[in-house]
Every structure is written in structure tokens, then in C-alpha cells.
Short mmCIF file of C-alpha atoms and ligand atoms in Angstrom, two decimals:
data_model
loop_
_atom_site.label_atom_id
_atom_site.label_comp_id
_atom_site.label_asym_id
_atom_site.label_seq_id
_atom_site.Cartn_x
_atom_site.Cartn_y
_atom_site.Cartn_z
CA MET X 1 9.18 -123.20 46.01
CA ALA X 2 10.37 -119.55 45.54
CA VAL X 3 12.82 -119.26 42.38
CA THR X 4 15.63 -116.84 43.07
CA LYS X 5 16.04 -114.90 39.70
CA THR X 6 19.51 -114.01 38.95
CA PRO X 7 20.07 -110.24 38.51
CA VAL X 8 20.56 -109.58 34.73
CA ARG X 9 24.12 -107.25 34.47
CA THR X 10 24.46 -105.32 31.58
CA PRO X 11 27.86 -105.81 30.41
CA LEU X 12 30.45 -103.09 31.19
CA LYS X 13 31.76 -100.87 28.77
CA ALA X 14 34.75 -98.63 28.20
CA LEU X 15 34.33 -94.74 28.58
CA ARG X 16 33.26 -92.98 25.74
CA GLY X 17 36.48 -91.68 23.95
CA MET X 18 38.85 -94.10 25.92
CA GLU X 19 40.06 -96.75 23.28
CA ASP X 20 41.96 -99.99 24.20
CA ILE X 21 44.91 -100.68 22.33
CA LEU X 22 44.66 -104.27 21.32
CA PRO X 23 47.99 -106.87 20.57
CA ALA X 24 46.96 -106.24 16.90
CA ASP X 25 47.75 -102.71 16.90
CA GLN X 26 50.88 -103.02 19.07
CA PRO X 27 53.46 -103.29 16.51
CA TYR X 28 52.31 -99.85 15.47
CA TRP X 29 52.55 -98.31 18.78
CA GLN X 30 55.97 -99.82 19.35
CA ALA X 31 57.11 -98.47 15.71
CA LEU X 32 55.84 -94.98 16.85
CA GLN X 33 57.29 -95.17 19.83
CA ALA X 34 60.91 -96.70 19.10
CA ALA X 35 60.97 -94.12 15.95
CA ALA X 36 60.37 -91.23 18.60
CA VAL X 37 62.99 -92.38 21.09
CA ARG X 38 65.52 -93.01 18.15
CA VAL X 39 65.10 -89.55 16.69
CA ALA X 40 64.85 -87.51 20.03
CA GLN X 41 68.11 -89.36 21.42
CA LEU X 42 69.84 -88.62 17.67
CA PHE X 43 69.48 -85.03 18.59
CA GLY X 44 70.58 -85.34 22.54
CA TYR X 45 66.76 -85.24 23.93
CA ARG X 46 66.24 -87.05 26.97
CA LEU X 47 63.05 -89.10 27.96
CA MET X 48 61.13 -87.45 30.90
CA GLU X 49 57.72 -88.23 32.55
CA THR X 50 55.49 -86.06 34.66
CA PRO X 51 52.34 -87.22 36.76
CA VAL X 52 49.27 -87.85 35.07
CA LEU X 53 47.50 -85.73 38.07
CA GLU X 54 48.67 -82.03 38.39
CA MET X 55 47.06 -79.36 40.40
CA VAL X 56 44.51 -77.66 38.34
CA GLU X 57 46.33 -74.43 38.37
CA VAL X 58 49.43 -75.74 36.42
CA PHE X 59 46.99 -75.63 33.48
CA GLN X 60 44.86 -72.86 34.22
CA ARG X 61 47.97 -70.47 34.56
CA ALA X 62 50.03 -71.83 32.12
CA VAL X 63 47.46 -73.10 29.19
CA GLY X 64 44.96 -70.25 30.21
CA GLU X 65 41.50 -70.04 31.31
CA GLU X 66 40.20 -69.03 27.91
CA THR X 67 41.46 -71.85 25.86
CA ASP X 68 39.24 -74.71 24.81
CA ILE X 69 41.54 -77.33 26.84
CA VAL X 70 41.09 -75.45 29.92
CA SER X 71 37.52 -73.72 29.81
CA LYS X 72 35.77 -76.86 28.21
CA GLU X 73 37.94 -79.88 27.83
CA MET X 74 39.93 -80.34 31.25
CA TYR X 75 38.95 -83.20 33.49
CA ILE X 76 38.54 -81.90 36.83
CA PHE X 77 37.74 -83.28 40.09
CA GLU X 78 38.53 -82.96 43.74
CA ASP X 79 40.84 -85.32 45.47
CA ARG X 80 40.29 -87.14 48.81
CA GLY X 81 42.12 -84.14 50.52
CA GLY X 82 40.05 -81.65 49.12
CA ARG X 83 42.25 -80.20 46.45
CA THR X 84 41.39 -79.55 42.81
CA VAL X 85 43.28 -81.49 40.41
CA ALA X 86 43.14 -82.20 36.89
CA LEU X 87 44.21 -85.06 34.58
CA ARG X 88 47.00 -83.91 32.42
CA PRO X 89 45.52 -82.39 28.98
CA GLU X 90 48.83 -81.43 27.50
CA GLY X 91 52.55 -81.72 28.50
CA THR X 92 54.41 -78.66 27.93
CA ALA X 93 53.19 -76.90 31.31
CA PRO X 94 53.99 -79.99 33.40
CA VAL X 95 57.34 -80.14 31.85
CA VAL X 96 58.28 -76.21 32.41
CA ARG X 97 57.19 -77.04 36.02
CA ALA X 98 59.25 -80.11 36.38
CA TYR X 99 62.41 -78.11 34.55
CA PHE X 100 62.11 -75.60 37.54
CA ALA X 101 61.36 -78.31 40.31
CA GLY X 102 63.81 -80.89 39.18
CA SER X 103 66.87 -77.89 38.99
CA LEU X 104 67.03 -78.62 35.27
CA ASP X 105 67.65 -74.73 35.04
CA GLN X 106 70.85 -75.11 36.88
CA GLY X 107 71.90 -77.69 34.61
CA PRO X 108 73.30 -77.15 30.67
CA GLN X 109 71.29 -75.22 28.68
CA PRO X 110 68.90 -75.67 26.99
CA ALA X 111 67.48 -78.56 28.59
CA ARG X 112 66.57 -81.06 25.75
CA LEU X 113 63.67 -83.23 27.03
CA PHE X 114 61.04 -85.26 25.28
CA TYR X 115 58.02 -87.59 26.62
CA LEU X 116 55.64 -90.25 25.26
CA GLU X 117 52.56 -89.79 27.26
CA PRO X 118 48.65 -90.01 27.42
CA MET X 119 46.60 -86.69 27.76
CA TYR X 120 43.04 -86.50 28.87
CA ARG X 121 40.59 -84.14 26.94
CA TYR X 122 36.95 -83.90 27.52
CA ASP X 123 36.34 -83.40 23.81
CA ARG X 124 33.56 -84.64 21.53
CA PRO X 125 34.91 -88.31 20.51
CA GLN X 126 35.29 -89.00 16.72
CA ALA X 127 37.64 -90.56 14.34
CA GLY X 128 41.14 -89.22 15.15
CA ARG X 129 39.75 -87.19 18.24
CA TYR X 130 39.41 -89.07 21.66
CA ARG X 131 39.41 -88.31 25.17
CA GLN X 132 42.64 -90.48 26.02
CA LEU X 133 45.04 -89.11 23.42
CA HIS X 134 48.65 -89.82 22.89
CA GLN X 135 51.69 -87.44 22.17
CA PHE X 136 55.30 -87.73 21.38
CA GLY X 137 55.94 -84.25 23.10
CA LEU X 138 59.50 -82.82 23.12
CA GLU X 139 60.79 -79.26 24.58
CA ALA X 140 63.76 -77.22 24.52
CA ILE X 141 63.94 -75.17 27.43
CA GLY X 142 66.99 -72.41 27.95
CA GLU X 143 67.88 -71.37 24.38
CA ALA X 144 66.41 -68.38 22.34
CA SER X 145 68.44 -68.93 19.18
CA PRO X 146 66.32 -69.59 15.91
CA TYR X 147 68.66 -72.28 15.33
CA ILE X 148 66.92 -74.60 18.26
CA ASP X 149 63.59 -73.63 16.56
CA VAL X 150 64.83 -75.25 13.68
CA GLU X 151 66.28 -78.19 15.21
CA VAL X 152 63.03 -79.00 16.77
CA ILE X 153 61.24 -79.05 13.73
CA GLU X 154 63.74 -81.15 12.25
CA VAL X 155 63.37 -83.74 15.03
CA ALA X 156 59.61 -84.07 14.22
CA TRP X 157 60.47 -84.25 10.38
CA HIS X 158 62.89 -87.11 10.86
CA TRP X 159 59.98 -88.84 12.88
CA TYR X 160 57.68 -88.53 9.89
CA GLU X 161 60.63 -89.37 7.53
CA LEU X 162 61.48 -92.41 9.53
CA LEU X 163 58.10 -93.70 9.83
CA GLY X 164 57.85 -93.51 6.19
CA LEU X 165 54.71 -91.04 6.22
CA ARG X 166 54.08 -89.10 3.05
CA GLY X 167 52.33 -86.10 2.15
CA ILE X 168 53.01 -84.16 5.25
CA SER X 169 52.68 -80.22 5.10
CA LEU X 170 54.65 -78.14 7.55
CA GLN X 171 52.92 -74.61 8.16
CA ILE X 172 54.90 -71.95 9.71
CA ASN X 173 54.22 -68.57 11.14
CA SER X 174 55.76 -66.03 13.45
CA LEU X 175 53.56 -64.21 16.00
CA GLY X 176 55.97 -61.70 16.93
CA ASP X 177 56.95 -60.79 20.75
CA ALA X 178 55.63 -58.47 23.69
CA VAL X 179 57.14 -55.77 21.64
CA CYS X 180 55.29 -56.11 18.51
CA ARG X 181 52.47 -58.26 19.06
CA PRO X 182 50.09 -55.52 20.63
CA ARG X 183 49.78 -53.53 17.22
CA PHE X 184 49.12 -56.70 15.52
CA ARG X 185 46.48 -57.54 18.33
CA GLU X 186 44.93 -53.95 17.33
CA ALA X 187 45.06 -54.32 13.76
CA LEU X 188 43.01 -57.48 14.32
CA ARG X 189 40.16 -55.69 16.19
CA GLN X 190 40.16 -53.09 13.59
CA HIS X 191 39.63 -55.75 10.81
CA TYR X 192 36.89 -57.44 12.89
CA ARG X 193 35.17 -54.39 14.43
CA PRO X 194 32.61 -53.70 11.73
CA HIS X 195 31.60 -57.40 11.75
CA LEU X 196 31.22 -57.79 15.51
CA SER X 197 27.46 -58.12 15.08
CA GLU X 198 27.64 -61.00 12.61
CA MET X 199 30.16 -62.97 14.73
CA CYS X 200 29.65 -66.00 17.31
CA ALA X 201 29.16 -65.05 20.75
CA GLU X 202 32.61 -66.73 21.54
CA CYS X 203 34.49 -64.52 18.89
CA ARG X 204 33.00 -61.46 20.38
CA GLN X 205 34.53 -62.63 23.50
CA ARG X 206 37.59 -63.29 21.73
CA PHE X 207 37.60 -59.82 20.37
CA GLU X 208 37.73 -58.36 23.71
CA ARG X 209 40.06 -60.90 25.55
CA ASN X 210 42.44 -62.51 22.74
CA PRO X 211 41.80 -61.54 19.53
CA LEU X 212 44.66 -63.80 17.73
CA ARG X 213 41.94 -66.50 18.40
CA LEU X 214 39.65 -65.08 16.08
CA LEU X 215 41.83 -66.65 13.35
CA ASP X 216 41.26 -69.90 14.72
CA CYS X 217 37.21 -70.11 14.59
CA LYS X 218 35.96 -72.60 12.21
CA LYS X 219 32.32 -71.29 12.24
CA GLU X 220 30.28 -70.49 9.44
CA SER X 221 29.68 -66.82 10.54
CA CYS X 222 33.29 -66.12 11.50
CA GLU X 223 35.75 -68.11 9.27
CA PRO X 224 35.09 -66.07 5.80
CA LEU X 225 36.19 -63.17 8.06
CA GLN X 226 39.74 -64.34 8.23
CA ALA X 227 40.23 -63.78 4.48
CA GLY X 228 41.30 -60.09 4.61
CA ALA X 229 42.55 -60.23 7.92
CA PRO X 230 46.09 -58.69 9.00
CA SER X 231 48.99 -60.94 8.84
CA SER X 232 51.10 -61.22 11.82
CA LEU X 233 54.34 -61.01 9.80
CA ASP X 234 53.56 -57.33 8.56
CA PHE X 235 53.95 -56.48 12.37
CA LEU X 236 57.08 -58.05 13.33
CA CYS X 237 59.63 -55.72 15.16
CA GLU X 238 63.17 -56.08 13.72
CA PRO X 239 64.75 -58.80 16.02
CA CYS X 240 61.45 -61.00 15.53
CA SER X 241 61.92 -60.34 11.63
CA GLN X 242 65.53 -61.31 11.72
CA ALA X 243 64.92 -64.50 13.75
CA PHE X 244 62.09 -65.50 11.58
CA ALA X 245 64.19 -65.14 8.57
CA ALA X 246 66.97 -67.45 10.24
CA VAL X 247 64.23 -70.01 10.83
CA LYS X 248 63.22 -70.03 7.18
CA GLU X 249 66.68 -69.99 5.86
CA GLY X 250 67.67 -73.05 8.47
CA LEU X 251 64.62 -75.01 7.24
CA ARG X 252 65.92 -74.28 3.68
CA THR X 253 69.42 -75.43 4.55
CA ALA X 254 67.86 -78.93 6.35
CA ARG X 255 65.99 -79.30 2.79
CA ILE X 256 62.67 -79.26 4.88
CA PRO X 257 59.87 -77.80 2.45
CA PHE X 258 57.33 -75.28 4.43
CA ALA X 259 54.16 -73.27 3.64
CA LEU X 260 54.10 -69.90 5.11
CA ASN X 261 50.82 -69.80 7.04
CA GLU X 262 49.88 -66.11 8.03
CA HIS X 263 46.72 -67.31 9.95
CA LEU X 264 48.41 -69.73 12.16
CA VAL X 265 47.87 -68.78 15.54
CA ARG X 266 48.49 -70.04 18.86
CA GLY X 267 45.64 -68.02 21.00
CA LEU X 268 48.01 -67.54 24.12
CA ASP X 269 50.15 -64.56 25.14
CA TYR X 270 53.31 -66.76 26.15
CA TYR X 271 53.48 -67.93 22.61
CA THR X 272 56.19 -65.78 20.92
CA ARG X 273 57.58 -66.08 17.36
CA THR X 274 57.81 -69.26 15.77
CA VAL X 275 54.68 -71.55 15.49
CA PHE X 276 54.29 -74.38 13.25
CA GLU X 277 51.94 -77.35 12.37
CA PHE X 278 52.11 -80.35 10.48
CA TRP X 279 49.06 -81.34 8.30
CA HIS X 280 48.06 -84.23 6.26
CA SER X 281 45.82 -84.00 3.05
CA SER X 282 43.95 -87.40 4.47
CA LEU X 283 42.68 -85.43 7.56
CA SER X 284 39.82 -83.44 7.32
CA GLY X 285 38.94 -80.13 8.74
CA ALA X 286 39.45 -79.73 12.44
CA GLN X 287 41.38 -82.92 12.79
CA ASN X 288 43.84 -82.31 9.84
CA ALA X 289 46.84 -81.44 12.20
CA LEU X 290 49.01 -84.32 13.02
CA GLY X 291 51.12 -82.18 15.22
CA ALA X 292 51.94 -78.58 16.76
CA GLY X 293 54.49 -76.58 18.46
CA GLY X 294 56.00 -73.22 18.83
CA ARG X 295 58.20 -71.01 20.82
CA TYR X 296 56.77 -70.17 24.42
CA ASP X 297 59.26 -67.52 25.88
CA GLY X 298 56.76 -66.04 28.15
CA LEU X 299 55.39 -69.41 29.43
CA ALA X 300 57.67 -69.64 32.46
CA GLU X 301 57.14 -66.49 33.82
CA GLU X 302 53.53 -67.00 33.61
CA MET X 303 53.94 -69.97 35.84
CA GLY X 304 55.61 -67.97 38.40
CA PHE X 305 59.09 -68.79 37.50
CA LYS X 306 62.17 -66.69 36.20
CA PRO X 307 61.76 -65.99 32.72
CA VAL X 308 63.04 -68.54 30.39
CA PRO X 309 62.82 -69.12 26.61
CA GLY X 310 61.62 -72.42 25.41
CA ILE X 311 60.43 -73.94 22.39
CA GLY X 312 58.63 -77.47 21.76
CA PHE X 313 56.10 -79.79 19.79
CA ALA X 314 53.47 -82.26 20.46
CA LEU X 315 52.53 -84.72 17.76
CA GLY X 316 49.73 -86.82 18.11
CA LEU X 317 50.57 -90.60 18.23
CA ASP X 318 46.63 -91.64 17.58
CA ARG X 319 46.17 -89.58 14.50
CA THR X 320 49.64 -90.43 12.93
CA LEU X 321 48.90 -94.28 13.19
CA LEU X 322 45.45 -93.82 11.57
CA VAL X 323 47.74 -92.07 8.50
CA LEU X 324 50.20 -94.85 8.57
CA LYS X 325 47.69 -97.54 8.41
CA ALA X 326 45.54 -95.88 5.65
CA GLN X 327 48.89 -95.59 3.58
CA GLY X 328 49.35 -99.21 3.96
CA SER X 329 52.58 -98.71 5.82
CA PRO X 330 53.68 -101.83 7.77
CA PRO X 331 53.84 -101.55 11.26
CA VAL X 332 57.28 -103.16 11.92
CA ALA X 333 60.37 -101.30 12.38
CA PRO X 334 63.07 -101.74 10.16
CA GLU X 335 64.78 -105.40 10.48
CA PRO X 336 68.16 -105.66 12.22
CA VAL X 337 71.04 -105.53 9.93
CA GLN X 338 71.99 -109.14 9.35
CA ILE X 339 75.53 -110.61 9.21
CA LEU X 340 75.87 -113.80 7.53
CA PRO X 341 79.16 -115.79 7.81
CA ALA X 342 79.73 -117.88 4.89
CA ALA X 343 80.78 -120.75 7.19
CA ALA X 344 81.84 -121.46 10.88
CA GLU X 345 85.29 -120.16 10.25
CA GLN X 346 84.07 -116.76 9.83
CA LEU X 347 81.78 -116.72 12.94
CA ARG X 348 84.50 -114.90 15.10
CA THR X 349 84.91 -112.23 12.62
CA ALA X 350 81.27 -112.11 12.03
CA VAL X 351 80.65 -111.64 15.85
CA GLN X 352 83.29 -108.94 16.32
CA PHE X 353 82.10 -107.00 13.31
CA ALA X 354 78.42 -106.80 14.46
CA ARG X 355 79.82 -105.47 17.80
CA SER X 356 81.29 -102.49 15.68
CA LEU X 357 77.83 -101.86 14.14
CA ARG X 358 76.12 -101.91 17.51
CA ALA X 359 78.66 -99.75 18.84
CA GLY X 360 77.59 -97.38 16.27
CA GLY X 361 73.66 -97.57 17.45
CA ILE X 362 73.18 -99.96 14.70
CA ALA X 363 70.67 -103.08 15.48
CA THR X 364 72.25 -106.04 14.32
CA GLN X 365 72.08 -109.64 14.36
CA VAL X 366 74.43 -112.57 13.46
CA ASP X 367 73.44 -115.92 11.83
CA TYR X 368 75.11 -118.59 13.99
CA SER X 369 73.56 -121.51 12.36
CA GLN X 370 75.12 -123.95 9.59
CA ARG X 371 72.71 -123.39 7.11
CA SER X 372 74.47 -122.72 3.57
CA LEU X 373 74.83 -119.15 2.37
CA LYS X 374 72.03 -119.47 0.30
CA GLY X 375 70.00 -120.83 2.92
CA LYS X 376 71.08 -117.65 5.21
CA MET X 377 70.22 -115.31 2.55
CA ARG X 378 66.60 -116.72 2.21
CA GLN X 379 66.02 -115.99 5.76
CA ALA X 380 67.55 -112.58 5.67
CA THR X 381 65.02 -110.84 3.01
CA GLN X 382 63.40 -108.23 5.03
CA ALA X 383 66.65 -106.84 6.37
CA LEU X 384 67.31 -103.49 4.49
CA VAL X 385 71.33 -104.48 4.72
CA VAL X 386 73.02 -107.72 4.82
CA CYS X 387 76.62 -108.24 5.36
CA LEU X 388 78.43 -111.26 4.07
CA ILE X 389 81.67 -112.55 5.31
CA GLY X 390 83.42 -115.07 3.45
CA PRO X 391 87.01 -116.57 3.13
CA ASP X 392 88.02 -113.92 0.94
CA GLU X 393 86.60 -111.23 2.96
CA GLU X 394 87.77 -112.41 6.18
CA ARG X 395 91.52 -112.62 4.70
CA GLU X 396 91.44 -109.31 3.17
CA GLY X 397 89.75 -107.63 5.93
CA THR X 398 86.57 -106.60 4.11
CA VAL X 399 83.01 -107.43 4.27
CA LYS X 400 80.33 -107.37 1.36
CA VAL X 401 77.78 -104.93 2.16
CA ARG X 402 74.35 -105.56 0.27
CA ASP X 403 71.78 -102.99 0.01
CA MET X 404 68.65 -105.32 -0.28
CA ARG X 405 66.21 -102.30 -1.34
CA ARG X 406 68.29 -101.49 -4.07
CA SER X 407 69.98 -105.02 -4.54
CA VAL X 408 73.45 -103.58 -5.01
CA GLU X 409 76.34 -104.88 -3.23
CA GLU X 410 80.01 -103.78 -2.62
CA SER X 411 83.04 -104.82 -0.78
CA VAL X 412 84.21 -102.31 2.02
CA PRO X 413 87.23 -102.42 4.12
CA ARG X 414 85.64 -103.59 7.61
CA ALA X 415 86.46 -100.33 9.30
CA GLU X 416 84.72 -98.26 6.98
CA ALA X 417 81.70 -100.64 6.93
CA PRO X 418 79.62 -99.29 9.84
CA ALA X 419 79.62 -95.92 7.98
CA ARG X 420 78.64 -97.29 4.90
CA VAL X 421 75.67 -99.52 6.51
CA ALA X 422 74.51 -96.56 8.32
CA HIS X 423 74.34 -94.56 5.25
CA ILE X 424 72.18 -97.04 3.47
CA LEU X 425 69.67 -97.28 6.53
CA ALA X 426 69.53 -93.37 6.49
CA LEU X 427 68.73 -93.60 2.75
CA ALA X 428 66.31 -96.06 3.33
CA SER X 429 64.28 -94.58 6.18
CA ARG X 430 63.47 -91.78 3.58
CA PRO X 431 60.13 -91.93 1.96
CA ALA X 432 60.61 -92.88 -1.70
P1 LIG M 501 47.61 -80.09 20.60
O1 LIG M 501 48.45 -80.13 22.21
O2 LIG M 501 46.15 -79.53 20.84
O3 LIG M 501 48.45 -79.01 19.85
O4 LIG M 501 47.69 -81.14 19.84
C1 LIG M 501 48.82 -81.68 19.00
C2 LIG M 501 48.38 -82.82 18.42
O5 LIG M 501 47.97 -83.78 19.41
C3 LIG M 501 47.42 -82.69 17.45
O6 LIG M 501 47.94 -82.28 16.38
C4 LIG M 501 46.63 -84.02 17.27
O7 LIG M 501 47.41 -84.99 16.39
C5 LIG M 501 47.03 -84.51 18.63
N1 LIG M 501 45.40 -84.57 19.46
C6 LIG M 501 45.03 -83.46 20.14
N2 LIG M 501 43.82 -83.70 20.66
C7 LIG M 501 43.57 -84.89 20.26
C8 LIG M 501 42.33 -85.93 20.60
N3 LIG M 501 41.33 -85.38 21.16
N4 LIG M 501 42.37 -86.96 20.03
C9 LIG M 501 43.64 -87.40 19.35
N5 LIG M 501 44.66 -86.77 19.12
C10 LIG M 501 44.41 -85.61 19.68
#
């Protein structure tokens, strides 16, 4: 009798560079995303989403054919209707497209927008480098003031602070604009011209087409040549120079430390003036950037729209998560404020007080149980702030606000308590 053999099936695998996010990591992802929503909304930015698939031209025209993202890393294919489409490799170009398509240019300016989305790049997968990556992106479109540059950097800085991430280094530079950049570009060519024969093939092309990107090359043949290269800052025209001075002054006022990095570039012509990156020492080499951003006053026009200034950033969630884990930071967002009424008689006041905290945007829980106050305290140890309402507080219209990290307690008039609680939470969200 013939035995039918069951065909051996090799178990299916995920695509290279495409990671599953399993339940164990979800608390980290949720904390990263919740913190992003919180800081973005604190500054009045509104969430938006764009499709994962776009016409390939959105990126070719906006990001540029000469960038690695477009020339080597984009997932491109033909759809069933014969259109050439691309999986979104970055968020700025689609958001600018949507800003016009959705008539956001007709609304109040600037449009303050943010997104939390996966991006797709056919990059070489390794630690901290994936083919599906996730970004917290933010764009302010329609305002040229350097104050908005500072604001955008401040949002990112707040996010890292809120996550308790230590050791972030902010690098900034100014690339000038269409008036002053041509002179800088020419100076770069002069610097590199004598070394053309030593340079890699890619850099020889960059020399012709896009010399700013020569400063980006990490190859052994080219990196040493960056040492004596001219600095864009020496070529800034008066308006660009004033704008950059205002950005630096604004950062100082916001107490955000920064390092001037004269070789920080974005190789695309539509990038103007401020560029910045957030680095972390634990990430090495080409992967040391946790996030990056810059002003792109020439982008809308490049995409066929009317000119409009803009600035934004993209912060990588995947790498930020790696650093948070390495730092041993707990994945959870701070516990809600706990309101503990001493007994049932204070419950009504406690519930009313909780409402006043929530009205101020503070996550709050009330302990409704009949446990003793001591028992309630035992349950509340994870909270950053505990508010106690006993018979005395109820009578006097006060509340005992306890800063759990510093073990300090004070009696505060109930009307003033929300501000006091918010202050303690703000202090607690800063890294020690
Ligand atoms: P970019 O859009 O290239 O300026 O990148 C902004 C941030 O996204 C980087 O600083 C990284 O944190 C993150 N990122 C970019 N490419 C990848 C990738 N292939 N894998 C993981 N994260 C990435």
C-alpha cells in the first residue's frame, strides 16, 4: 500500500528587519506614545495620520533622488492599477502634502501637527536599525520666526525629560538659505577639490550635485577630510545670522543645553537655517542619533505648492526604547495622583477634589475603599503625589499634598492644590 507522505513545511518567518512588538514590550511603547501625545498637546500640536502608501513622487520630489532614503532604501512597487507607489519612508513630505490637500493652509498659522507612525526603509538591519521603524514626528508649518524653532526643539526635549532619559546631547547648526548657501557650497567644493581622487565614488558624485552631503560621509577615505572643511556659520547672511542668534538665545532661556556642530548637515536644498539632532552616547557610530529635525522653508515649493516656511523633527521610538531599557528605566508612565479620604465622610469632598485635578489635566484616582488610612497609604506607594483629606482638611477647606519622592507633606488650600500637585509632577518628570 502506498504511503502518502505529508509534505514538510518550513515554518514561516517574519521579514528581515521587521520586528514584532510582543506584549512584554507594550508598556514601553505605550509610555513612549503617551508621553509624545502629552508633550505635543501641551504645546498645542494636533495628531494626524497620513497613508502608509503614497505616490512615489511625493518622496522623490520632496526628499530628493540623491538621498539614501530615496535612491537606495525606498520600498517601491507597482499597484494593480499600474501606478508606482512607495511605502512611506519618512513623515514630513506626506504631512506637507496633506497640509495643502486638507486646506490646513487656510486655517490658523502655523499648523501645529504631530504623528506617531511606522516608516519603511530597505536599510541593512542591525541593532537599532530596522526596515520597519517608528517615529514621533512633529511639524509646525506656516511660521518663519526662530521662536518656533526653539518651541519645536523644546517639545522634543520635554519628551526625553518626561521619559526620564539621561545623557541626551542636542547638536545644532544653521545651514543658511538660498541667499548665503551658494557661497558656502562653493567653499566646500574648494576644500574638497584637491582630494577628489582619494574620495569614494559616492562622494565624487556628491561633489558635483550636492557638496553639503560630503560632510555626512562616514567612509575612511572621506571622513578625515571633514576636519578642515569650512563651516556654514561663517557664510550666514545677516538675516540667517540673526535668526540663529535668536535660536541660541531661546534655547539658553529655556535652559536646554546644546552643542554647536558646524558639520551637521541635511543634504537637501529645501533645508534652511536651523538643523538639529539628538544624540545619545550609548548609541555608536552611524546609529548615534535618536532624533533629528530642521527647518525646511523650501520644501512646499519643491513639491509644487505655494512657498510656506516649516520646521519639524522625527524622533525614533525604536532607538529611544533601546536606550530606556539599557538605562533600566521602568516602562510605566507615572501612576495617577491618589486621593485618599480618611473615612467615608470625606468621600464626597475627595471625589469633588479629584474632578478639579482632572479638569487641570492631571490623572487622578480616588480610593473608595473602607480600608484604614494606613492601608490606603500602603496601596498608594507607587504614586508620585498622594492627597489626604481627613476631617480637619474637610472642615478647613484644605488638602494634605504629599510629594512621595521627597517624602514631604504640606497642607494647602483646596483651590490652590491643583497647581501645587502639577508643580510636583513637573519636577518629578525631570531627570534627577
Ligand atoms: P531620519 O528621519 O533619518 O532623520 O531619522 C530620524 C530618527 O529616526 C533617527 O534619529 C532614528 O532614531 C530613527 N531611525 C531612522 N532610521 C531608522 C532605522 N532604519 N531603524 C530604526 N530607527 C531609525
